Amino acid sequence: MVDAKYSFGSFVLDPLTGILKRDGEPLSIGQRGAALLTALIEARGEPVSKDTLFERGWPGLTVEEANLSVQIAALRKVLGRTENGAEWIATVPRFGYRFLRTLARGDDYLSEPKRPVIAVLPFRDPSGAGDSAYFAEGVVEGIVAALSRFRGFSVTSSLTSAAALARNSSTGDIAATLGVRYLLQGSVLRSGERVRVSAHLLDAPNATQLWAERFEGVVADLFDLEDRVTEAIVGLVEPAISRAEIERARRKRPESLDAYDLYLRALPLFRTVEPSARAEAIRLLEQCVRLDPDFAAGLAQAAWAYERQDTFGRGMSDTERRRSLELAERAAELGHDDPQVVAISALILIIIGGQRERGLAMLAEARLANPNNPTVLSLFAFCNVLVGDLELGRQTFLKAYEISPAALVNYEILLGISCSHIFSKEFEAGVEWALRSIAANGEWLASWYTLAAAYGHLGQVEKAKQAVERVLALAPYLRMSHFERLDRRPNHERYRILADGLRRAGLPD
């Protein structure tokens, strides 16, 4: 399914998230208002009956007609009038309402690079008692709101999902009705003073379960439990969808790859230590942005791939440095509403462009916009550990790992905590966290050379030597000159602590 947004006048409505914007600024219309407006727009100028609108706005409920009148009046107030002075929503006497303008295909449908779509279905109460209904609704609304902050996938509104559930019995039919690939289902069971929440994520077309989890708490801490469940589920959903999408792209035939597929194929290569794999990641991402020059996530990832070549590889030429900064600037411009794109762009501007203050400010905005995205949190933390507030960086890394221990970047998060200790000259703690990073991914080069540096500072010669041997087994090209080259980066005195430790550990010149 390709995400479609409805554009009319100065307004843009995203029917999947239920967000209405005017001149780029979000407006408050509520989930029911969004469901009603979507139903009216999708009728393409045809009248929509009140019964149909009740089903879309209040699925499965019996409500008085006045409720619909109130919602329509609120929408009219937000929308105002057209350039010709007419109401956007016209009343059809004794029948219902009609949206004034029939939307044409093309400039009124704003297509974006296709993204996976997830629906969060209403959580069930297996007991049938109904005393957990308000808590279940709160959990679902919290999950939808948190997932809506991600730009790597879209999430349908809770009312749209509820309407589909009311009309269909099987998960396959629900997914087909909504046009989504992923379904999040769950249940809430209350027994005395205890509450149990169960949830599972399905890849509906393949009829496979990606994960299942259970959470428990007490009634006295219900609101705290709601927040913890929401945070934990969101932390599990994002990496599960990312892994599933990468695998889906890997299975596609090369001739059928589009920009999004190329982007997905580059992601696992991007995180390897092999120079040839990093070069292939850059090639795929450059091909991706040639196919779609306005794909902000692809632009940001391409800029990051060049930076990784500098950090973990042979370095960058002046041409590559300019290209990385060019890609980052364009990504930040086009993806200003995508916290992950903003965070990646900020990293490049700090590390490659030396724009410390601007980059840290961008990262702070990205973290505020999506505090549940492990990549955003880890980049905010990483840049603070390198060039900003060490303790703030460390605490943010810990938060990132707490909310998403299964994240694709978890080994980098653990490594970041290690670096924060090493830069604070707490070398024993640096060893502990580096070893945890290695346990999560034993092929990650940076974990091994960070461990070697910590052992070097501690004077543990034999362990330092063994770590260096592993570094050279993974990257035979790596020499002290590589780390001395990083002296040109902001706050290079922190890099120097790492370099001094590696020299003591015996990394060759």
PDB file of C-alpha atoms in Angstrom, residues 289-492:
ATOM      1  CA  VAL A 289      18.414   8.698  -3.992  1.00  0.00           C
ATOM      2  CA  ARG A 290      18.871   8.820  -7.762  1.00  0.00           C
ATOM      3  CA  LEU A 291      15.566   6.977  -8.131  1.00  0.00           C
ATOM      4  CA  ASP A 292      13.887   9.227  -5.567  1.00  0.00           C
ATOM      5  CA  PRO A 293      15.837  12.456  -4.907  1.00  0.00           C
ATOM      6  CA  ASP A 294      13.250  13.568  -2.319  1.00  0.00           C
ATOM      7  CA  PHE A 295      13.368  10.413  -0.156  1.00  0.00           C
ATOM      8  CA  ALA A 296      14.644  12.011   3.057  1.00  0.00           C
ATOM      9  CA  ALA A 297      15.414   8.760   4.900  1.00  0.00           C
ATOM     10  CA  GLY A 298      17.487   7.523   1.949  1.00  0.00           C
ATOM     11  CA  LEU A 299      19.397  10.808   1.761  1.00  0.00           C
ATOM     12  CA  ALA A 300      20.176  10.729   5.485  1.00  0.00           C
ATOM     13  CA  GLN A 301      21.284   7.097   5.403  1.00  0.00           C
ATOM     14  CA  ALA A 302      23.553   7.778   2.415  1.00  0.00           C
ATOM     15  CA  ALA A 303      25.193  10.673   4.271  1.00  0.00           C
ATOM     16  CA  TRP A 304      25.682   8.415   7.279  1.00  0.00           C
ATOM     17  CA  ALA A 305      27.215   5.663   5.142  1.00  0.00           C
ATOM     18  CA  TYR A 306      29.945   8.073   4.026  1.00  0.00           C
ATOM     19  CA  GLU A 307      30.566   9.092   7.649  1.00  0.00           C
ATOM     20  CA  ARG A 308      30.967   5.437   8.631  1.00  0.00           C
ATOM     21  CA  GLN A 309      33.541   5.044   5.901  1.00  0.00           C
ATOM     22  CA  ASP A 310      35.482   7.783   7.651  1.00  0.00           C
ATOM     23  CA  THR A 311      34.956   6.522  11.209  1.00  0.00           C
ATOM     24  CA  PHE A 312      35.520   2.814  10.622  1.00  0.00           C
ATOM     25  CA  GLY A 313      37.254   2.624   7.267  1.00  0.00           C
ATOM     26  CA  ARG A 314      39.850   4.187   5.047  1.00  0.00           C
ATOM     27  CA  GLY A 315      38.729   7.769   5.614  1.00  0.00           C
ATOM     28  CA  MET A 316      37.003  10.197   3.261  1.00  0.00           C
ATOM     29  CA  SER A 317      38.188  12.185   0.293  1.00  0.00           C
ATOM     30  CA  ASP A 318      37.279  15.866   0.091  1.00  0.00           C
ATOM     31  CA  THR A 319      34.704  14.966  -2.562  1.00  0.00           C
ATOM     32  CA  GLU A 320      33.115  12.356  -0.287  1.00  0.00           C
ATOM     33  CA  ARG A 321      33.130  14.790   2.619  1.00  0.00           C
ATOM     34  CA  ARG A 322      31.287  17.394   0.551  1.00  0.00           C
ATOM     35  CA  ARG A 323      28.857  14.744  -0.683  1.00  0.00           C
ATOM     36  CA  SER A 324      28.073  13.587   2.858  1.00  0.00           C
ATOM     37  CA  LEU A 325      27.344  17.136   4.006  1.00  0.00           C
ATOM     38  CA  GLU A 326      25.281  17.849   0.882  1.00  0.00           C
ATOM     39  CA  LEU A 327      23.155  14.752   1.499  1.00  0.00           C
ATOM     40  CA  ALA A 328      22.712  15.604   5.187  1.00  0.00           C
ATOM     41  CA  GLU A 329      21.621  19.175   4.467  1.00  0.00           C
ATOM     42  CA  ARG A 330      19.093  18.020   1.863  1.00  0.00           C
ATOM     43  CA  ALA A 331      17.793  15.283   4.167  1.00  0.00           C
ATOM     44  CA  ALA A 332      17.337  17.776   7.010  1.00  0.00           C
ATOM     45  CA  GLU A 333      15.450  20.124   4.689  1.00  0.00           C
ATOM     46  CA  LEU A 334      13.121  17.488   3.226  1.00  0.00           C
ATOM     47  CA  GLY A 335      12.746  15.403   6.395  1.00  0.00           C
ATOM     48  CA  HIS A 336      12.359  18.165   8.956  1.00  0.00           C
ATOM     49  CA  ASP A 337       9.260  16.390  10.318  1.00  0.00           C
ATOM     50  CA  ASP A 338      11.030  13.013  10.657  1.00  0.00           C
ATOM     51  CA  PRO A 339      12.946  12.870  13.974  1.00  0.00           C
ATOM     52  CA  GLN A 340      15.205  10.027  12.815  1.00  0.00           C
ATOM     53  CA  VAL A 341      16.199  11.866   9.632  1.00  0.00           C
ATOM     54  CA  VAL A 342      16.882  15.017  11.655  1.00  0.00           C
ATOM     55  CA  ALA A 343      19.000  13.058  14.154  1.00  0.00           C
ATOM     56  CA  ILE A 344      21.118  11.368  11.470  1.00  0.00           C
ATOM     57  CA  SER A 345      21.609  14.675   9.648  1.00  0.00           C
ATOM     58  CA  ALA A 346      22.668  16.313  12.915  1.00  0.00           C
ATOM     59  CA  LEU A 347      25.278  13.605  13.485  1.00  0.00           C
ATOM     60  CA  ILE A 348      26.826  14.322  10.073  1.00  0.00           C
ATOM     61  CA  LEU A 349      26.778  18.076  10.616  1.00  0.00           C
ATOM     62  CA  ILE A 350      28.597  17.619  13.945  1.00  0.00           C
ATOM     63  CA  ILE A 351      31.108  14.910  13.006  1.00  0.00           C
ATOM     64  CA  ILE A 352      31.879  15.885   9.419  1.00  0.00           C
ATOM     65  CA  GLY A 353      30.830  19.538   9.318  1.00  0.00           C
ATOM     66  CA  GLY A 354      32.007  20.614  12.777  1.00  0.00           C
ATOM     67  CA  GLN A 355      28.637  22.326  13.416  1.00  0.00           C
ATOM     68  CA  ARG A 356      28.441  21.377  17.088  1.00  0.00           C
ATOM     69  CA  GLU A 357      25.855  23.844  18.408  1.00  0.00           C
ATOM     70  CA  ARG A 358      23.496  23.480  15.465  1.00  0.00           C
ATOM     71  CA  GLY A 359      23.734  19.697  15.517  1.00  0.00           C
ATOM     72  CA  LEU A 360      23.094  19.359  19.260  1.00  0.00           C
ATOM     73  CA  ALA A 361      20.068  21.658  18.954  1.00  0.00           C
ATOM     74  CA  MET A 362      18.679  19.527  16.112  1.00  0.00           C
ATOM     75  CA  LEU A 363      19.197  16.387  18.183  1.00  0.00           C
ATOM     76  CA  ALA A 364      17.372  17.905  21.142  1.00  0.00           C
ATOM     77  CA  GLU A 365      14.402  18.692  18.880  1.00  0.00           C
ATOM     78  CA  ALA A 366      14.446  15.171  17.423  1.00  0.00           C
ATOM     79  CA  ARG A 367      14.450  13.583  20.889  1.00  0.00           C
ATOM     80  CA  LEU A 368      11.553  15.778  21.960  1.00  0.00           C
ATOM     81  CA  ALA A 369       9.611  14.850  18.807  1.00  0.00           C
ATOM     82  CA  ASN A 370      10.045  11.087  19.313  1.00  0.00           C
ATOM     83  CA  PRO A 371      11.346  10.038  22.733  1.00  0.00           C
ATOM     84  CA  ASN A 372      10.637   6.350  21.954  1.00  0.00           C
ATOM     85  CA  ASN A 373      12.834   5.970  18.866  1.00  0.00           C
ATOM     86  CA  PRO A 374      16.003   4.060  19.873  1.00  0.00           C
ATOM     87  CA  THR A 375      17.983   5.421  16.912  1.00  0.00           C
ATOM     88  CA  VAL A 376      17.088   9.011  17.782  1.00  0.00           C
ATOM     89  CA  LEU A 377      17.947   8.451  21.438  1.00  0.00           C
ATOM     90  CA  SER A 378      21.230   6.690  20.660  1.00  0.00           C
ATOM     91  CA  LEU A 379      22.352   9.435  18.257  1.00  0.00           C
ATOM     92  CA  PHE A 380      21.423  12.140  20.771  1.00  0.00           C
ATOM     93  CA  ALA A 381      23.389  10.220  23.399  1.00  0.00           C
ATOM     94  CA  PHE A 382      26.337   9.455  21.105  1.00  0.00           C
ATOM     95  CA  CYS A 383      26.846  13.068  20.071  1.00  0.00           C
ATOM     96  CA  ASN A 384      26.629  14.245  23.665  1.00  0.00           C
ATOM     97  CA  VAL A 385      29.187  11.621  24.695  1.00  0.00           C
ATOM     98  CA  LEU A 386      31.489  12.811  21.901  1.00  0.00           C
ATOM     99  CA  VAL A 387      31.071  16.578  21.984  1.00  0.00           C
ATOM    100  CA  GLY A 388      28.521  17.514  24.640  1.00  0.00           C
ATOM    101  CA  ASP A 389      27.346  16.539  28.110  1.00  0.00           C
ATOM    102  CA  LEU A 390      28.868  13.149  29.008  1.00  0.00           C
ATOM    103  CA  GLU A 391      26.442  12.352  31.813  1.00  0.00           C
ATOM    104  CA  LEU A 392      23.405  13.361  29.747  1.00  0.00           C
ATOM    105  CA  GLY A 393      24.685  11.133  26.962  1.00  0.00           C
ATOM    106  CA  ARG A 394      25.177   8.185  29.313  1.00  0.00           C
ATOM    107  CA  GLN A 395      21.715   8.510  30.870  1.00  0.00           C
ATOM    108  CA  THR A 396      20.090   8.765  27.435  1.00  0.00           C
ATOM    109  CA  PHE A 397      21.894   5.629  26.276  1.00  0.00           C
ATOM    110  CA  LEU A 398      20.568   3.828  29.365  1.00  0.00           C
ATOM    111  CA  LYS A 399      17.053   5.062  28.598  1.00  0.00           C
ATOM    112  CA  ALA A 400      17.332   3.893  24.971  1.00  0.00           C
ATOM    113  CA  TYR A 401      18.370   0.426  26.090  1.00  0.00           C
ATOM    114  CA  GLU A 402      15.631   0.287  28.717  1.00  0.00           C
ATOM    115  CA  ILE A 403      12.787   1.029  26.300  1.00  0.00           C
ATOM    116  CA  SER A 404      14.087  -1.049  23.389  1.00  0.00           C
ATOM    117  CA  PRO A 405      16.496  -3.838  24.396  1.00  0.00           C
ATOM    118  CA  ALA A 406      15.713  -5.624  21.097  1.00  0.00           C
ATOM    119  CA  ALA A 407      16.581  -2.602  18.933  1.00  0.00           C
ATOM    120  CA  LEU A 408      18.716  -3.156  15.843  1.00  0.00           C
ATOM    121  CA  VAL A 409      21.265  -0.757  17.344  1.00  0.00           C
ATOM    122  CA  ASN A 410      21.370  -2.240  20.863  1.00  0.00           C
ATOM    123  CA  TYR A 411      25.051  -3.216  20.650  1.00  0.00           C
ATOM    124  CA  GLU A 412      25.902   0.354  19.652  1.00  0.00           C
ATOM    125  CA  ILE A 413      23.875   1.639  22.591  1.00  0.00           C
ATOM    126  CA  LEU A 414      25.862  -0.601  24.954  1.00  0.00           C
ATOM    127  CA  LEU A 415      29.096   0.548  23.333  1.00  0.00           C
ATOM    128  CA  GLY A 416      28.080   4.179  23.784  1.00  0.00           C
ATOM    129  CA  ILE A 417      27.713   3.599  27.522  1.00  0.00           C
ATOM    130  CA  SER A 418      31.211   2.079  27.514  1.00  0.00           C
ATOM    131  CA  CYS A 419      32.635   5.128  25.726  1.00  0.00           C
ATOM    132  CA  SER A 420      30.954   7.487  28.183  1.00  0.00           C
ATOM    133  CA  HIS A 421      32.808   5.737  31.016  1.00  0.00           C
ATOM    134  CA  ILE A 422      36.136   5.686  29.164  1.00  0.00           C
ATOM    135  CA  PHE A 423      35.900   9.396  28.353  1.00  0.00           C
ATOM    136  CA  SER A 424      35.243   9.934  32.079  1.00  0.00           C
ATOM    137  CA  LYS A 425      38.351   7.791  32.762  1.00  0.00           C
ATOM    138  CA  GLU A 426      36.220   5.131  34.461  1.00  0.00           C
ATOM    139  CA  PHE A 427      38.025   2.343  32.639  1.00  0.00           C
ATOM    140  CA  GLU A 428      36.741  -0.661  34.595  1.00  0.00           C
ATOM    141  CA  ALA A 429      33.138   0.332  33.850  1.00  0.00           C
ATOM    142  CA  GLY A 430      34.233   0.889  30.245  1.00  0.00           C
ATOM    143  CA  VAL A 431      35.407  -2.728  30.080  1.00  0.00           C
ATOM    144  CA  GLU A 432      32.142  -4.016  31.556  1.00  0.00           C
ATOM    145  CA  TRP A 433      29.932  -2.259  29.007  1.00  0.00           C
ATOM    146  CA  ALA A 434      32.221  -3.021  26.069  1.00  0.00           C
ATOM    147  CA  LEU A 435      31.966  -6.720  26.942  1.00  0.00           C
ATOM    148  CA  ARG A 436      28.168  -6.418  27.025  1.00  0.00           C
ATOM    149  CA  SER A 437      28.253  -4.834  23.576  1.00  0.00           C
ATOM    150  CA  ILE A 438      30.430  -7.691  22.296  1.00  0.00           C
ATOM    151  CA  ALA A 439      27.982 -10.205  23.769  1.00  0.00           C
ATOM    152  CA  ALA A 440      25.223  -8.545  21.728  1.00  0.00           C
ATOM    153  CA  ASN A 441      27.299  -8.442  18.519  1.00  0.00           C
ATOM    154  CA  GLY A 442      30.730 -10.042  18.526  1.00  0.00           C
ATOM    155  CA  GLU A 443      31.501  -8.772  15.022  1.00  0.00           C
ATOM    156  CA  TRP A 444      31.213  -5.075  15.815  1.00  0.00           C
ATOM    157  CA  LEU A 445      34.692  -3.624  15.336  1.00  0.00           C
ATOM    158  CA  ALA A 446      34.228  -0.554  17.538  1.00  0.00           C
ATOM    159  CA  SER A 447      33.361  -2.682  20.567  1.00  0.00           C
ATOM    160  CA  TRP A 448      36.660  -4.537  20.300  1.00  0.00           C
ATOM    161  CA  TYR A 449      38.897  -1.505  19.885  1.00  0.00           C
ATOM    162  CA  THR A 450      37.077   0.275  22.700  1.00  0.00           C
ATOM    163  CA  LEU A 451      37.658  -2.769  24.908  1.00  0.00           C
ATOM    164  CA  ALA A 452      41.336  -2.803  23.896  1.00  0.00           C
ATOM    165  CA  ALA A 453      41.670   0.888  24.807  1.00  0.00           C
ATOM    166  CA  ALA A 454      40.099   0.339  28.234  1.00  0.00           C
ATOM    167  CA  TYR A 455      42.410  -2.590  28.959  1.00  0.00           C
ATOM    168  CA  GLY A 456      45.347  -0.470  27.771  1.00  0.00           C
ATOM    169  CA  HIS A 457      44.541   2.270  30.257  1.00  0.00           C
ATOM    170  CA  LEU A 458      44.150  -0.309  33.039  1.00  0.00           C
ATOM    171  CA  GLY A 459      47.550  -1.808  32.235  1.00  0.00           C
ATOM    172  CA  GLN A 460      46.039  -5.260  31.662  1.00  0.00           C
ATOM    173  CA  VAL A 461      48.586  -6.105  28.994  1.00  0.00           C
ATOM    174  CA  GLU A 462      47.541  -9.645  28.083  1.00  0.00           C
ATOM    175  CA  LYS A 463      43.843  -8.827  27.788  1.00  0.00           C
ATOM    176  CA  ALA A 464      44.677  -5.694  25.799  1.00  0.00           C
ATOM    177  CA  LYS A 465      46.816  -7.755  23.422  1.00  0.00           C
ATOM    178  CA  GLN A 466      44.016 -10.293  22.887  1.00  0.00           C
ATOM    179  CA  ALA A 467      41.528  -7.514  22.145  1.00  0.00           C
ATOM    180  CA  VAL A 468      43.933  -5.933  19.623  1.00  0.00           C
ATOM    181  CA  GLU A 469      44.357  -9.309  17.925  1.00  0.00           C
ATOM    182  CA  ARG A 470      40.594  -9.493  17.512  1.00  0.00           C
ATOM    183  CA  VAL A 471      40.526  -5.931  16.154  1.00  0.00           C
ATOM    184  CA  LEU A 472      43.113  -6.806  13.505  1.00  0.00           C
ATOM    185  CA  ALA A 473      41.298 -10.025  12.635  1.00  0.00           C
ATOM    186  CA  LEU A 474      38.181  -7.985  11.886  1.00  0.00           C
ATOM    187  CA  ALA A 475      39.990  -5.047  10.253  1.00  0.00           C
ATOM    188  CA  PRO A 476      43.575  -5.847   9.162  1.00  0.00           C
ATOM    189  CA  TYR A 477      43.929  -2.329   7.744  1.00  0.00           C
ATOM    190  CA  LEU A 478      43.388  -0.554  11.081  1.00  0.00           C
ATOM    191  CA  ARG A 479      46.364   1.392  12.470  1.00  0.00           C
ATOM    192  CA  MET A 480      47.038   4.108  15.044  1.00  0.00           C
ATOM    193  CA  SER A 481      47.083   6.663  12.226  1.00  0.00           C
ATOM    194  CA  HIS A 482      43.357   6.014  11.774  1.00  0.00           C
ATOM    195  CA  PHE A 483      42.604   7.267  15.294  1.00  0.00           C
ATOM    196  CA  GLU A 484      45.109  10.090  15.140  1.00  0.00           C
ATOM    197  CA  ARG A 485      43.265  11.277  12.022  1.00  0.00           C
ATOM    198  CA  LEU A 486      40.138  11.714  14.159  1.00  0.00           C
ATOM    199  CA  ASP A 487      41.946  14.499  16.048  1.00  0.00           C
ATOM    200  CA  ARG A 488      40.471  16.964  13.560  1.00  0.00           C
ATOM    201  CA  ARG A 489      36.971  16.265  14.872  1.00  0.00           C
ATOM    202  CA  PRO A 490      35.164  18.374  17.512  1.00  0.00           C
ATOM    203  CA  ASN A 491      36.203  17.674  21.139  1.00  0.00           C
ATOM    204  CA  HIS A 492      39.158  15.681  19.857  1.00  0.00           C
TER     205      HIS A 492
END
